[in-house]
Amino acid sequence: MHYDPVLAWESMPTLLAGTATTFAVLLPVLVLGLLLALPVALMRLERGGKAVFAASYIAFFRGVPSLVLLYLVYSGLPQLSVVRDTFLWTVFSNAYFCAWVGLTLTHSGYMAEIIRGGLAAVPPGVVEAATALGLSPRQALFRLRLPMAARYVLKAYQNELLIMVKSTSAVSAITLVDLTAAANTVFDYTYDPFTPLVTAAAIYWCIVNIMRIGFTMADRKLNRHLARG
Amino acid sequence: MNAVTQIAVPSPVRRETPAAVAISIRKLNKFYGGFQALRDIDLEVGQGEIVILCGPSGSGKSSLIRCINHLEQHNSGTIRVNGTELTHKASDVAQVRRQLGMVFQGFNLFPHMTVLANCTFALRLALRLPAAEANDIAREYLARVNVQDQAAKYPSELSGGQQQRVAIARALCLKPSIMLFDEPTSALDPESVGSVLRIMEDLAATGITMVCVTHEMGFARRVADRCVFMEKGEIVEEGTSDRFFSAPSTARLKAFLQQVL
Amino acid sequence: MPEMGFVQQLGIGALMTIKVAVLSYLLALAIGTAFALVTLRRRLVVGFIWQVYASIFTGVPSLLVAFLFFYAGSGIVASLASLVGLTVTVDISPFAAAVAALGMVYGAYLADLIRSAIQNVPPGQFEAAKVLLVPQPATWLLVILPQVLRLALPGMTNMWIVVMKDTALISLIGLKEIMAYAKLASGVTKEPFIYYVLASVFFLGMTWLTYFVSRRIESWSERGYKPVVKQEPAHAL
């Protein structure tokens, strides 16, 4: 088994197109997942029905594999008449849309739990001080608690984000040609599995490690005040 | 006649010269990287002798006691324990450790084992005693340190003083001839210190050899046969506890005693 | 309504999922423990091998690793064997590829978890065992392991759930586990919704079971760490 650099070079356009698909799936998911996670995390910190709902939401979307969610959204939902007989059908027959929905739900479940943990770690004295200074609860949340929580959860967010990059490989199951699927396409044409898969692995590795470096820099900047000496 | 009287006159031999030597340390050096923690240490501890090591923090007294049971490896010099030279060979280390009991500043009890299991653990695994015999020995020593009622509890359920007494009992179970104490009361709250010191005094009276690093000067004065003052990795002064406290000869010990007394 | 025959097949697939997940996890534990132990002390060569291994297997999707092992595995084994002068031909089944991929990927994560747990056992515990003349194997097994387990258990539980969920993804290499049968049933009956819901229920149930069991193990491993607080009768007002 040997690595064929010529084939790797020739398959680069296909693999880069796959990389573009991977990002086209990933970026909306990261934004939407975060937006969805915030209210869920806040509900989780309250009492009563809202907290129960939020807890179930988190438990469900963290407990079910993203592949199951993708299948459910892509081929399960169109079976229901609400979807099949309305305009929703056009929307749900779009693989990109389904990938965004499925992965966003998973991501939001994990992110809600991370944000909850970060908010819970903010010392209560800080919020009391803010109230005493006349900040409204809303101001206290956006100006104080969330920025503080963001610093606490940076490491957990890094882990989750890197997991999401790798999770996008599941979208090949619903016909999208992401980086993993692109490597398989090259294999189908050339009967050489080793070269395209290793090349794709190298591209993933670069993406993941560039993000790691980015996080290390962000961590240094955000948590300057914790630095020793 | 005259000659006879002359012979009968007791010669001024120093009484404390021990008949048998328990620990003998010669020219001991210990480095941590470039830092010299122990510098040419010479120390002899006789059998049944109670020796107190004191000195400011970082003076090397803990390093010394940890070298004796090979928790730290010395770089040069010799350590003999009851005649066995402590080399870095596993069999020598085991032979030496068999003579020694060790009590740590932080107790180092096994948190997931009950008090009784802490004491029987080494009896069962190191000495391979049957459970019943190990239990009997452990209960005997737990009674001697007054924690027999706590045998079924976990260490975290005990006060600091009780935990340290369990640690002493655990060490005694193996019937060592020499006990090493590394700041046994430094991690304790003031109320617990007394109970541990009392146990150590009782122990000193049994004739066991003890080497103890401590800042408890009152205890040292009452119990010690000899006190050793260390600073910057060297032994600065040593002497009987009377002379040590009432007539220190070096300025450094004087200054130290003024600070701690 | 789901047809019983397909539900039965789903059950067979579920057993396969559990089998793959358990074997992968055991392999990951073995790899993780081995790497944790050899990288405890800083040694240049071992440390470098570990860095390369961890960097690769935490930087690449497990699905891609599984594809690589499945399609190129026999070639990789053959070339590795030829290095030592052997001629080996092996057929890599989806099952073997899945277990190897998941085990090697999550072994990298577990190694970090286990190593930091070992490092968080106070050094005094090793010292106490040494001066008590406890033989080394007994020290590791009876003194250190229980404490490592307590520290690593929450992380290990999470990792198990991740491995189990990733088994679903690995079905894409052609593994006949629950997702493969759910897809098959969906295609035949044209009722995908119900079968995917059943699959979700299976995974939710396994997650719940995991937490149920892990809470039991955790309270066992926590013994001795929290003082037992006796519930006193509430005071009358």
XYZ file of C-alpha atoms in Angstrom:
727
model
C 0.000 0.000 0.000
C 1.651 3.240 -1.031
C 0.706 6.863 -1.168
C 0.391 8.242 -4.679
C 1.241 11.981 -4.681
C 0.203 12.426 -8.317
C -3.257 11.050 -7.611
C -3.461 13.160 -4.475
C -2.692 16.276 -6.515
C -5.148 15.353 -9.237
C -7.936 14.640 -6.771
C -7.356 17.926 -4.960
C -10.173 19.833 -6.746
C -12.684 17.136 -5.773
C -11.429 17.051 -2.183
C -11.423 20.839 -1.873
C -14.993 20.959 -3.218
C -15.828 18.440 -0.492
C -14.085 20.650 2.064
C -16.235 23.574 0.894
C -19.358 21.460 1.434
C -18.120 20.527 4.894
C -17.813 24.220 5.767
C -21.138 25.050 4.104
C -22.711 22.545 6.481
C -20.622 23.476 9.520
C -20.782 27.265 9.679
C -24.599 27.752 9.744
C -24.813 24.919 12.269
C -22.359 26.650 14.608
C -24.274 29.948 14.452
C -27.777 28.462 14.653
C -26.789 25.970 17.338
C -25.420 28.747 19.528
C -28.524 30.922 19.027
C -30.796 28.003 19.891
C -28.693 26.911 22.854
C -28.836 30.233 24.671
C -32.571 30.271 25.488
C -32.465 26.551 26.330
C -29.606 27.139 28.766
C -31.459 30.032 30.402
C -34.601 27.922 30.742
C -32.541 25.130 32.246
C -31.461 27.491 35.032
C -35.050 28.388 35.928
C -37.452 26.310 37.959
C -40.562 24.346 37.031
C -41.872 23.415 33.594
C -39.330 25.410 31.626
C -36.436 23.680 33.345
C -37.976 20.237 32.740
C -38.472 21.063 29.066
C -34.911 22.309 28.731
C -33.526 19.281 30.549
C -35.447 16.921 28.244
C -34.303 18.866 25.194
C -30.683 18.560 26.270
C -31.021 14.885 27.226
C -32.729 14.006 23.933
C -30.407 15.758 21.523
C -27.300 14.689 23.388
C -28.498 11.110 23.664
C -29.478 10.484 20.044
C -26.669 10.076 17.486
C -26.582 12.841 14.892
C -26.895 10.223 12.145
C -30.283 9.177 13.558
C -31.386 12.808 13.646
C -30.232 13.326 10.068
C -32.215 10.292 8.855
C -35.213 11.364 10.922
C -35.220 14.829 9.415
C -34.276 13.841 5.876
C -36.420 10.754 5.312
C -38.561 10.458 8.451
C -40.305 13.815 8.525
C -41.461 13.811 4.868
C -43.502 10.714 5.757
C -45.683 12.841 8.042
C -48.594 14.459 6.221
C -47.896 17.846 7.812
C -44.669 17.899 5.907
C -45.588 15.860 2.846
C -48.689 17.828 1.882
C -47.442 21.354 2.504
C -44.692 23.681 1.266
C -42.459 22.114 3.936
C -41.894 19.207 1.580
C -39.716 21.313 -0.720
C -37.727 22.518 2.250
C -37.208 19.097 3.791
C -36.264 17.493 0.505
C -33.215 19.749 0.446
C -30.283 17.810 1.866
C -28.421 20.933 2.997
C -31.420 22.124 4.931
C -31.824 18.746 6.611
C -28.137 18.625 7.490
C -28.385 22.071 9.074
C -31.470 21.108 11.076
C -30.145 17.736 12.234
C -26.675 18.891 13.253
C -27.981 22.156 14.754
C -30.216 20.200 17.105
C -27.316 18.032 18.270
C -24.988 21.006 18.593
C -27.562 23.083 20.489
C -28.073 20.275 22.998
C -24.376 20.159 23.823
C -23.975 23.944 23.716
C -26.942 24.485 26.052
C -25.266 22.261 28.610
C -21.938 24.067 28.183
C -23.529 27.527 28.529
C -25.504 26.382 31.552
C -22.314 25.196 33.174
C -20.584 28.497 32.412
C -23.458 30.601 33.780
C -23.662 28.443 36.887
C -19.942 29.048 37.483
C -20.384 32.837 37.633
C -20.119 33.717 41.324
C -23.506 34.874 42.657
C -21.776 37.832 44.313
C -21.067 39.308 40.883
C -24.755 39.318 39.968
C -25.667 40.784 43.351
C -23.089 43.506 42.908
C -24.503 44.269 39.450
C -28.030 44.512 40.851
C -26.809 46.761 43.621
C -25.210 48.999 40.991
C -28.580 49.327 39.285
C -28.105 47.026 36.266
C -31.286 45.424 34.987
C -31.333 41.591 34.922
C -31.080 41.803 31.134
C -28.049 44.052 31.279
C -26.502 41.868 33.936
C -26.974 38.845 31.671
C -25.557 40.311 28.491
C -22.933 42.641 29.935
C -21.710 40.521 32.793
C -22.827 36.916 33.156
C -22.487 35.817 29.542
C -19.072 37.436 28.967
C -17.819 35.869 32.176
C -19.323 32.487 31.295
C -17.674 32.690 27.866
C -14.265 32.762 29.499
C -15.013 29.806 31.717
C -16.292 27.608 28.889
C -13.684 28.345 26.248
C -12.012 24.949 26.673
C -15.320 23.049 26.587
C -16.382 25.058 23.524
C -13.140 24.178 21.788
C -13.767 20.464 22.360
C -17.360 20.732 21.159
C -16.391 22.691 18.062
C -13.699 20.192 17.070
C -16.199 17.364 17.594
C -18.676 19.190 15.324
C -16.051 19.531 12.569
C -15.604 15.781 12.654
C -19.347 15.088 13.057
C -20.061 16.732 9.717
C -18.749 13.545 8.103
C -22.182 12.055 8.886
C -23.876 14.203 6.224
C -22.583 11.919 3.501
C -25.415 9.601 4.637
C -27.994 12.043 3.247
C -26.356 12.446 -0.185
C -24.196 15.510 0.531
C -20.676 15.204 -0.836
C -18.586 16.503 2.027
C -14.854 15.903 2.441
C -15.299 12.274 3.575
C -17.734 11.510 0.746
C -15.450 13.256 -1.758
C -12.573 10.985 -0.742
C -14.822 7.984 -1.268
C -15.787 9.321 -4.705
C -12.141 9.482 -5.726
C -11.715 5.927 -4.436
C -14.670 4.774 -6.548
C -13.051 6.181 -9.692
C -9.473 5.130 -9.052
C -9.735 1.944 -6.947
C -7.058 3.435 -4.704
C -8.602 3.861 -1.255
C -5.389 4.780 0.534
C -4.376 7.986 -1.232
C -7.689 9.915 -1.204
C -8.626 8.847 2.338
C -5.227 9.774 3.752
C -5.299 13.082 1.870
C -8.756 13.827 3.247
C -7.519 12.896 6.720
C -4.660 15.370 6.303
C -7.111 18.119 5.322
C -9.280 17.404 8.389
C -6.153 17.383 10.515
C -5.164 20.818 9.211
C -8.628 22.270 9.832
C -8.740 20.897 13.367
C -5.244 22.064 14.244
C -5.702 25.548 12.803
C -8.768 25.816 15.041
C -6.758 24.563 18.020
C -4.149 27.254 17.449
C -6.912 29.841 17.121
C -8.389 28.756 20.442
C -5.023 28.844 22.172
C -4.597 32.427 21.018
C -8.125 33.385 22.033
C -7.602 31.752 25.403
C -4.419 33.733 25.988
C -6.213 36.937 25.084
C -9.438 36.352 27.017
C -7.902 34.879 30.128
C -5.003 37.296 30.410
C -6.216 38.294 33.871
C -5.692 34.728 35.078
C -2.108 34.527 33.858
C 0.458 33.974 36.543
C 3.174 36.521 37.255
C 45.956 1.236 97.222
C 46.343 4.470 95.465
C 46.387 2.784 92.178
C 43.107 1.022 92.975
C 41.352 4.262 93.849
C 42.619 5.785 90.669
C 41.136 2.998 88.645
C 37.845 3.259 90.531
C 37.473 6.901 89.610
C 35.015 7.030 86.756
C 36.660 8.338 83.658
C 34.796 11.209 81.984
C 33.366 9.012 79.245
C 30.347 10.619 77.542
C 27.420 8.565 78.652
C 25.335 9.070 75.516
C 27.722 7.224 73.274
C 25.277 4.540 72.204
C 26.000 0.890 72.616
C 24.376 -0.002 69.317
C 23.814 2.270 66.346
C 20.379 2.306 64.694
C 21.023 4.806 61.918
C 24.417 5.946 60.762
C 24.767 8.607 58.096
C 28.137 9.634 56.648
C 28.927 12.457 54.232
C 25.442 12.438 52.772
C 24.766 14.691 49.771
C 21.483 15.206 47.968
C 20.854 17.362 44.936
C 17.624 18.389 43.222
C 19.011 19.295 39.831
C 21.528 22.021 40.573
C 20.176 22.726 44.059
C 21.986 21.040 46.928
C 19.430 20.036 49.531
C 21.817 18.146 51.819
C 25.506 18.928 52.268
C 27.900 16.434 53.880
C 25.489 15.299 56.553
C 26.977 13.178 59.357
C 24.494 11.834 61.865
C 24.312 8.858 64.151
C 21.188 7.707 65.954
C 21.595 5.129 68.702
C 19.108 2.387 69.380
C 16.308 3.665 71.574
C 17.353 7.238 71.026
C 14.833 9.994 70.345
C 16.254 12.514 67.913
C 14.466 15.682 66.904
C 15.334 17.454 63.660
C 14.441 21.113 63.512
C 15.260 24.124 61.450
C 13.622 26.670 59.175
C 11.622 25.443 56.179
C 13.805 24.430 53.282
C 16.651 23.525 55.594
C 16.724 19.932 54.346
C 15.314 18.164 57.406
C 12.474 16.548 55.456
C 14.845 15.580 52.652
C 17.093 13.914 55.213
C 14.315 11.854 56.751
C 13.037 10.925 53.292
C 16.509 9.811 52.222
C 16.668 7.437 55.185
C 13.773 5.366 53.828
C 14.710 5.966 50.211
C 11.695 8.075 49.260
C 14.415 10.365 47.950
C 17.606 8.919 46.520
C 20.814 10.336 47.951
C 23.554 11.208 45.491
C 26.606 10.373 47.590
C 27.566 9.305 51.070
C 26.305 6.311 53.034
C 23.243 5.534 55.091
C 23.252 2.464 57.325
C 20.140 1.281 59.109
C 20.732 -1.400 61.745
C 23.889 -2.341 59.890
C 22.399 -2.608 56.405
C 23.764 -0.132 53.928
C 21.059 1.613 51.936
C 22.067 1.383 48.287
C 19.707 1.967 45.391
C 19.265 -1.783 45.007
C 15.668 -2.909 45.497
C 16.609 -5.673 47.936
C 18.581 -3.260 50.154
C 15.783 -0.710 50.017
C 13.282 -3.347 51.116
C 15.608 -4.602 53.855
C 15.993 -1.054 55.229
C 12.316 -0.171 54.935
C 11.459 -3.272 56.927
C 13.176 -1.644 59.922
C 11.427 1.698 59.483
C 7.964 3.047 60.155
C 7.076 6.340 58.543
C 4.489 8.957 59.479
C 3.819 11.732 56.986
C 2.704 15.308 57.424
C -0.386 14.699 55.299
C -1.254 11.315 56.885
C -1.411 9.596 53.460
C -4.093 7.211 54.624
C -5.766 5.279 51.816
C -9.055 7.190 51.447
C -11.044 4.325 49.948
C -10.249 1.891 52.766
C -11.648 1.816 56.257
C -9.401 2.594 59.200
C -9.029 -1.105 59.940
C -8.300 -1.953 56.303
C -5.647 0.782 56.213
C -3.875 -0.957 59.081
C -4.273 -4.534 57.877
C -3.389 -3.732 54.258
C 0.378 -4.006 54.616
C 0.113 -6.896 57.078
C -1.849 -8.873 54.519
C 0.049 -7.885 51.382
C 3.592 -7.300 52.591
C 3.746 -9.850 55.422
C 1.076 -12.164 53.995
C -0.602 -12.687 57.342
C -4.034 -14.321 57.453
C -6.960 -11.926 57.857
C -7.780 -12.826 61.456
C -4.229 -12.334 62.662
C -3.864 -9.060 60.772
C -7.126 -7.800 62.281
C -5.951 -8.651 65.788
C -2.669 -6.809 65.349
C -4.408 -3.803 63.784
C -6.986 -3.582 66.566
C -4.268 -3.793 69.184
C -2.411 -0.812 67.742
C -5.589 1.145 67.041
C -6.386 0.740 70.732
C -2.934 1.999 71.647
C -3.563 5.233 69.753
C -7.121 5.490 71.109
C -9.035 5.153 67.859
C -10.304 1.598 68.327
C -13.908 2.832 68.115
C -13.351 4.256 64.623
C -12.071 1.036 63.044
C -15.031 0.656 60.673
C -15.055 4.276 59.524
C -13.352 5.835 56.525
C -10.498 8.289 57.099
C -12.553 11.247 55.843
C -15.011 10.685 58.679
C -12.279 11.241 61.272
C -10.710 14.439 62.602
C -7.187 15.287 61.519
C -5.766 14.203 64.857
C -7.556 10.859 64.674
C -6.335 10.344 61.115
C -2.738 10.985 62.120
C -3.076 8.569 65.022
C -4.409 5.942 62.618
C -1.381 6.608 60.435
C 0.880 6.020 63.444
C -0.941 2.775 64.257
C -0.671 1.702 60.610
C 3.092 2.194 60.716
C 3.448 0.435 64.082
C 1.541 -2.635 62.865
C 4.621 -3.725 60.920
C 6.606 -3.619 64.198
C 9.428 -1.385 62.989
C 12.423 -0.830 65.281
C 12.744 2.788 64.139
C 9.968 5.341 63.590
C 10.413 8.324 61.295
C 8.062 11.286 61.684
C 7.964 14.002 59.033
C 6.252 17.010 60.602
C 3.440 14.852 61.998
C 1.488 17.749 63.519
C 2.001 20.486 60.928
C -1.213 19.749 59.047
C -3.343 19.571 62.178
C -5.647 22.064 63.800
C -4.395 23.249 67.198
C -6.825 21.095 69.193
C -5.639 17.900 67.488
C -1.919 18.537 67.941
C -1.945 17.592 71.626
C -3.549 14.191 71.111
C -0.959 13.204 68.516
C 1.978 14.469 70.571
C 0.729 12.535 73.590
C 0.711 9.319 71.554
C 4.217 10.064 70.363
C 5.392 10.643 73.930
C 3.917 7.317 74.994
C 5.665 5.714 72.089
C 8.999 7.332 73.006
C 8.733 5.779 76.453
C 8.563 2.269 74.988
C 12.226 2.364 73.968
C 11.662 2.543 70.220
C 14.109 4.616 68.173
C 12.548 7.810 66.842
C 13.661 10.446 64.376
C 11.204 13.276 64.219
C 11.064 16.440 62.157
C 8.928 18.905 64.056
C 8.367 22.525 64.947
C 6.886 21.591 68.336
C 9.716 22.821 70.551
C 7.935 22.062 73.807
C 7.591 18.447 72.714
C 11.224 18.359 71.652
C 12.360 19.630 75.044
C 10.273 17.067 76.946
C 10.955 14.004 74.845
C 14.165 14.343 72.864
C 17.453 12.747 73.880
C 19.136 14.854 71.259
C 18.151 17.761 69.046
C 19.658 18.534 65.670
C 19.412 21.967 64.105
C 19.689 22.186 60.341
C 19.933 25.129 58.031
C 20.560 25.331 54.277
C 21.174 21.613 54.018
C 23.733 21.421 56.774
C 23.727 20.342 60.399
C 24.581 23.526 62.255
C 24.398 22.322 65.820
C 23.367 19.274 67.790
C 23.229 18.434 71.439
C 21.224 17.009 74.302
C 17.888 18.738 74.563
C 18.911 20.545 77.780
C 22.002 22.090 76.273
C 20.290 22.664 72.944
C 17.581 24.890 74.378
C 19.313 26.504 77.364
C 22.789 27.033 75.967
C 22.826 27.104 72.187
C 26.371 27.733 71.006
C 25.808 29.056 67.489
C 24.263 32.389 66.621
C 22.068 30.756 63.982
C 20.422 28.395 66.458
C 20.000 31.235 68.932
C 18.200 33.271 66.293
C 16.053 30.306 65.308
C 15.061 29.516 68.891
C 14.178 33.146 69.516
C 11.815 32.993 66.545
C 10.019 29.766 67.431
C 9.879 29.883 71.236
C -47.400 0.648 12.629
C -44.020 -1.011 12.587
C -43.953 -4.584 11.348
C -42.793 -7.101 13.919
C -40.303 -8.737 11.564
C -38.491 -5.471 11.056
C -38.618 -4.640 14.750
C -37.004 -8.014 15.410
C -34.267 -7.175 12.933
C -33.822 -3.842 14.645
C -33.268 -5.780 17.854
C -30.593 -7.927 16.195
C -28.980 -4.735 14.913
C -29.135 -3.235 18.400
C -27.248 -6.230 19.782
C -24.619 -5.709 17.110
C -24.371 -2.027 18.064
C -23.807 -2.993 21.685
C -21.256 -5.633 20.707
C -19.255 -3.216 18.557
C -19.489 -0.458 21.151
C -18.369 -2.723 24.008
C -15.449 -4.213 22.076
C -14.377 -0.793 20.782
C -14.532 0.615 24.274
C -12.487 -2.238 25.708
C -9.881 -1.748 22.982
C -9.897 2.004 23.663
C -9.426 1.303 27.377
C -6.483 -0.984 26.676
C -4.843 1.543 24.329
C -5.659 4.435 26.635
C -4.286 2.696 29.731
C -1.130 1.612 27.945
C -0.431 5.104 26.610
C -1.319 6.694 29.953
C 1.175 4.471 31.766
C 4.071 4.819 29.315
C 3.670 8.597 29.053
C 3.476 9.148 32.817
C 7.190 9.826 32.915
C 8.551 12.243 30.349
C 10.533 10.178 27.912
C 11.472 11.628 24.595
C 10.795 8.810 22.135
C 7.646 7.488 23.788
C 6.362 11.028 24.242
C 6.885 11.770 20.560
C 5.107 8.598 19.417
C 2.201 9.482 21.690
C 2.033 13.066 20.374
C 1.869 11.834 16.786
C -0.731 9.186 17.616
C -2.945 11.550 19.595
C -2.657 14.299 17.026
C -3.737 12.005 14.184
C -6.553 10.184 15.902
C -8.069 13.240 17.569
C -7.715 15.315 14.426
C -9.545 13.056 11.974
C -13.221 11.941 11.978
C -13.701 8.391 13.237
C -15.798 7.636 10.142
C -12.854 8.472 7.893
C -10.571 6.272 9.986
C -13.098 3.448 9.692
C -13.288 3.879 5.902
C -9.510 3.827 5.734
C -9.264 0.641 7.807
C -12.071 -1.053 5.905
C -10.928 -0.284 2.356
C -7.175 -0.016 2.860
C -6.769 -2.118 6.001
C -5.686 -5.335 4.327
C -3.163 -3.376 2.270
C -1.828 -1.591 5.334
C -1.460 -4.870 7.230
C 0.255 -6.507 4.254
C 2.784 -3.682 3.852
C 3.483 -3.596 7.577
C 4.030 -7.359 7.558
C 6.291 -7.184 4.507
C 8.539 -4.788 6.444
C 9.421 -7.691 8.713
C 9.536 -10.087 5.794
C 6.159 -11.747 6.196
C 3.489 -12.291 3.625
C 0.132 -11.761 5.222
C -3.232 -11.512 3.595
C -6.112 -10.542 5.794
C -9.669 -9.675 4.960
C -10.908 -6.745 6.996
C -14.593 -7.057 7.831
C -16.688 -3.970 8.561
C -16.887 -5.282 12.106
C -13.102 -5.423 12.539
C -12.639 -2.041 10.847
C -15.255 -0.435 13.089
C -13.828 -1.838 16.313
C -10.264 -0.940 15.322
C -11.200 2.599 14.259
C -13.330 3.419 17.296
C -10.884 1.748 19.658
C -7.882 3.634 18.293
C -9.661 7.009 18.103
C -11.166 6.871 21.582
C -8.036 5.259 23.010
C -6.354 8.601 22.332
C -9.016 10.434 24.337
C -9.072 7.887 27.163
C -5.285 8.012 27.504
C -5.438 11.711 28.381
C -8.285 11.107 30.791
C -6.559 8.199 32.546
C -3.171 9.889 32.685
C -4.511 13.020 34.305
C -6.487 10.872 36.762
C -3.305 9.014 37.746
C -1.456 12.302 38.086
C -4.199 13.594 40.352
C -3.779 10.748 42.825
C -1.707 12.393 45.593
C 1.961 11.277 45.446
C 1.691 10.518 49.155
C -0.414 7.482 48.278
C 2.464 5.914 46.355
C 4.862 6.851 49.155
C 2.666 5.380 51.866
C 2.431 2.109 49.938
C 6.216 2.102 49.447
C 7.113 2.589 53.092
C 4.547 -0.047 54.058
C 6.425 -2.473 51.793
C 3.340 -3.179 49.707
C 4.434 -4.934 46.473
C 4.092 -2.747 43.370
C 1.394 -4.738 41.568
C -0.777 -4.638 44.690
C -0.134 -0.907 45.031
C -1.342 -0.215 41.512
C -4.290 -2.563 41.719
C -5.568 -1.895 45.235
C -4.364 1.601 46.094
C -4.018 3.569 42.878
C -6.606 1.997 40.576
C -9.623 2.589 42.855
C -8.627 6.240 43.196
C -7.962 6.626 39.477
C -11.339 5.081 38.770
C -13.089 7.550 41.013
C -11.411 10.499 39.285
C -11.823 9.201 35.740
C -15.304 7.735 36.000
C -17.391 10.755 34.890
C -15.187 11.239 31.829
C -15.164 7.526 31.080
C -18.954 7.412 31.241
C -19.238 10.256 28.750
C -16.718 8.588 26.494
C -18.722 5.360 26.520
C -21.835 7.227 25.369
C -19.848 8.930 22.624
C -18.454 5.581 21.452
C -21.928 4.053 21.419
C -23.349 6.928 19.386
C -20.392 6.838 17.027
C -21.149 3.175 16.357
C -24.265 4.423 14.562
C -22.151 6.586 12.285
C -19.800 3.720 11.551
C -22.742 1.805 10.042
C -21.935 3.769 6.889
C -19.009 1.416 6.193
C -21.528 -1.416 5.867
C -21.880 -2.630 9.421
C -25.138 -4.499 10.018
C -26.133 -2.688 13.181
C -29.308 -0.935 14.236
C -29.079 1.978 11.793
C -28.514 -0.320 8.837
C -31.637 -2.313 9.700
C -33.627 0.870 10.363
C -32.662 2.110 6.929
C -33.544 -1.219 5.354
C -36.949 -1.335 7.045
C -37.611 2.277 6.045
C -36.851 1.538 2.444
C -39.075 -1.532 2.281
C -42.064 -0.249 4.253
C -41.871 3.399 3.112
C -42.425 4.264 6.763
C -39.046 5.645 7.753
C -40.285 7.839 10.589
C -41.305 5.031 12.901
C -38.107 3.009 12.483
C -35.834 5.983 13.062
C -37.864 6.888 16.127
C -37.350 3.323 17.379
C -33.623 3.700 16.803
C -33.642 6.980 18.777
C -35.487 5.265 21.587
C -32.814 2.579 21.665
C -30.007 5.114 21.972
C -31.883 7.190 24.562
C -32.536 4.035 26.550
C -28.874 3.054 26.420
C -27.848 6.556 27.529
C -30.289 6.401 30.411
C -29.099 2.935 31.377
C -25.505 4.158 31.266
C -26.219 7.019 33.646
C -28.198 4.705 35.920
C -25.332 2.226 36.137
C -22.624 4.885 36.341
C -24.372 6.569 39.260
C -24.290 3.232 41.076
C -20.595 2.754 40.325
C -19.843 6.354 41.236
C -21.473 6.111 44.621
C -19.450 2.937 45.188
C -16.199 4.573 44.118
C -17.000 7.631 46.238
C -17.089 5.531 49.373
C -14.944 7.060 52.037
C -14.776 10.437 50.316
C -17.851 12.102 51.721
C -18.538 11.964 55.422
C -21.800 10.114 55.905
C -24.257 12.778 57.020
C -26.950 11.229 59.100
C -30.395 12.566 58.319
C -31.621 14.152 61.497
C -35.339 14.464 62.113
C -36.612 17.842 61.015
C -37.069 20.279 63.813
C -40.603 21.041 64.838
C -41.440 24.675 64.264
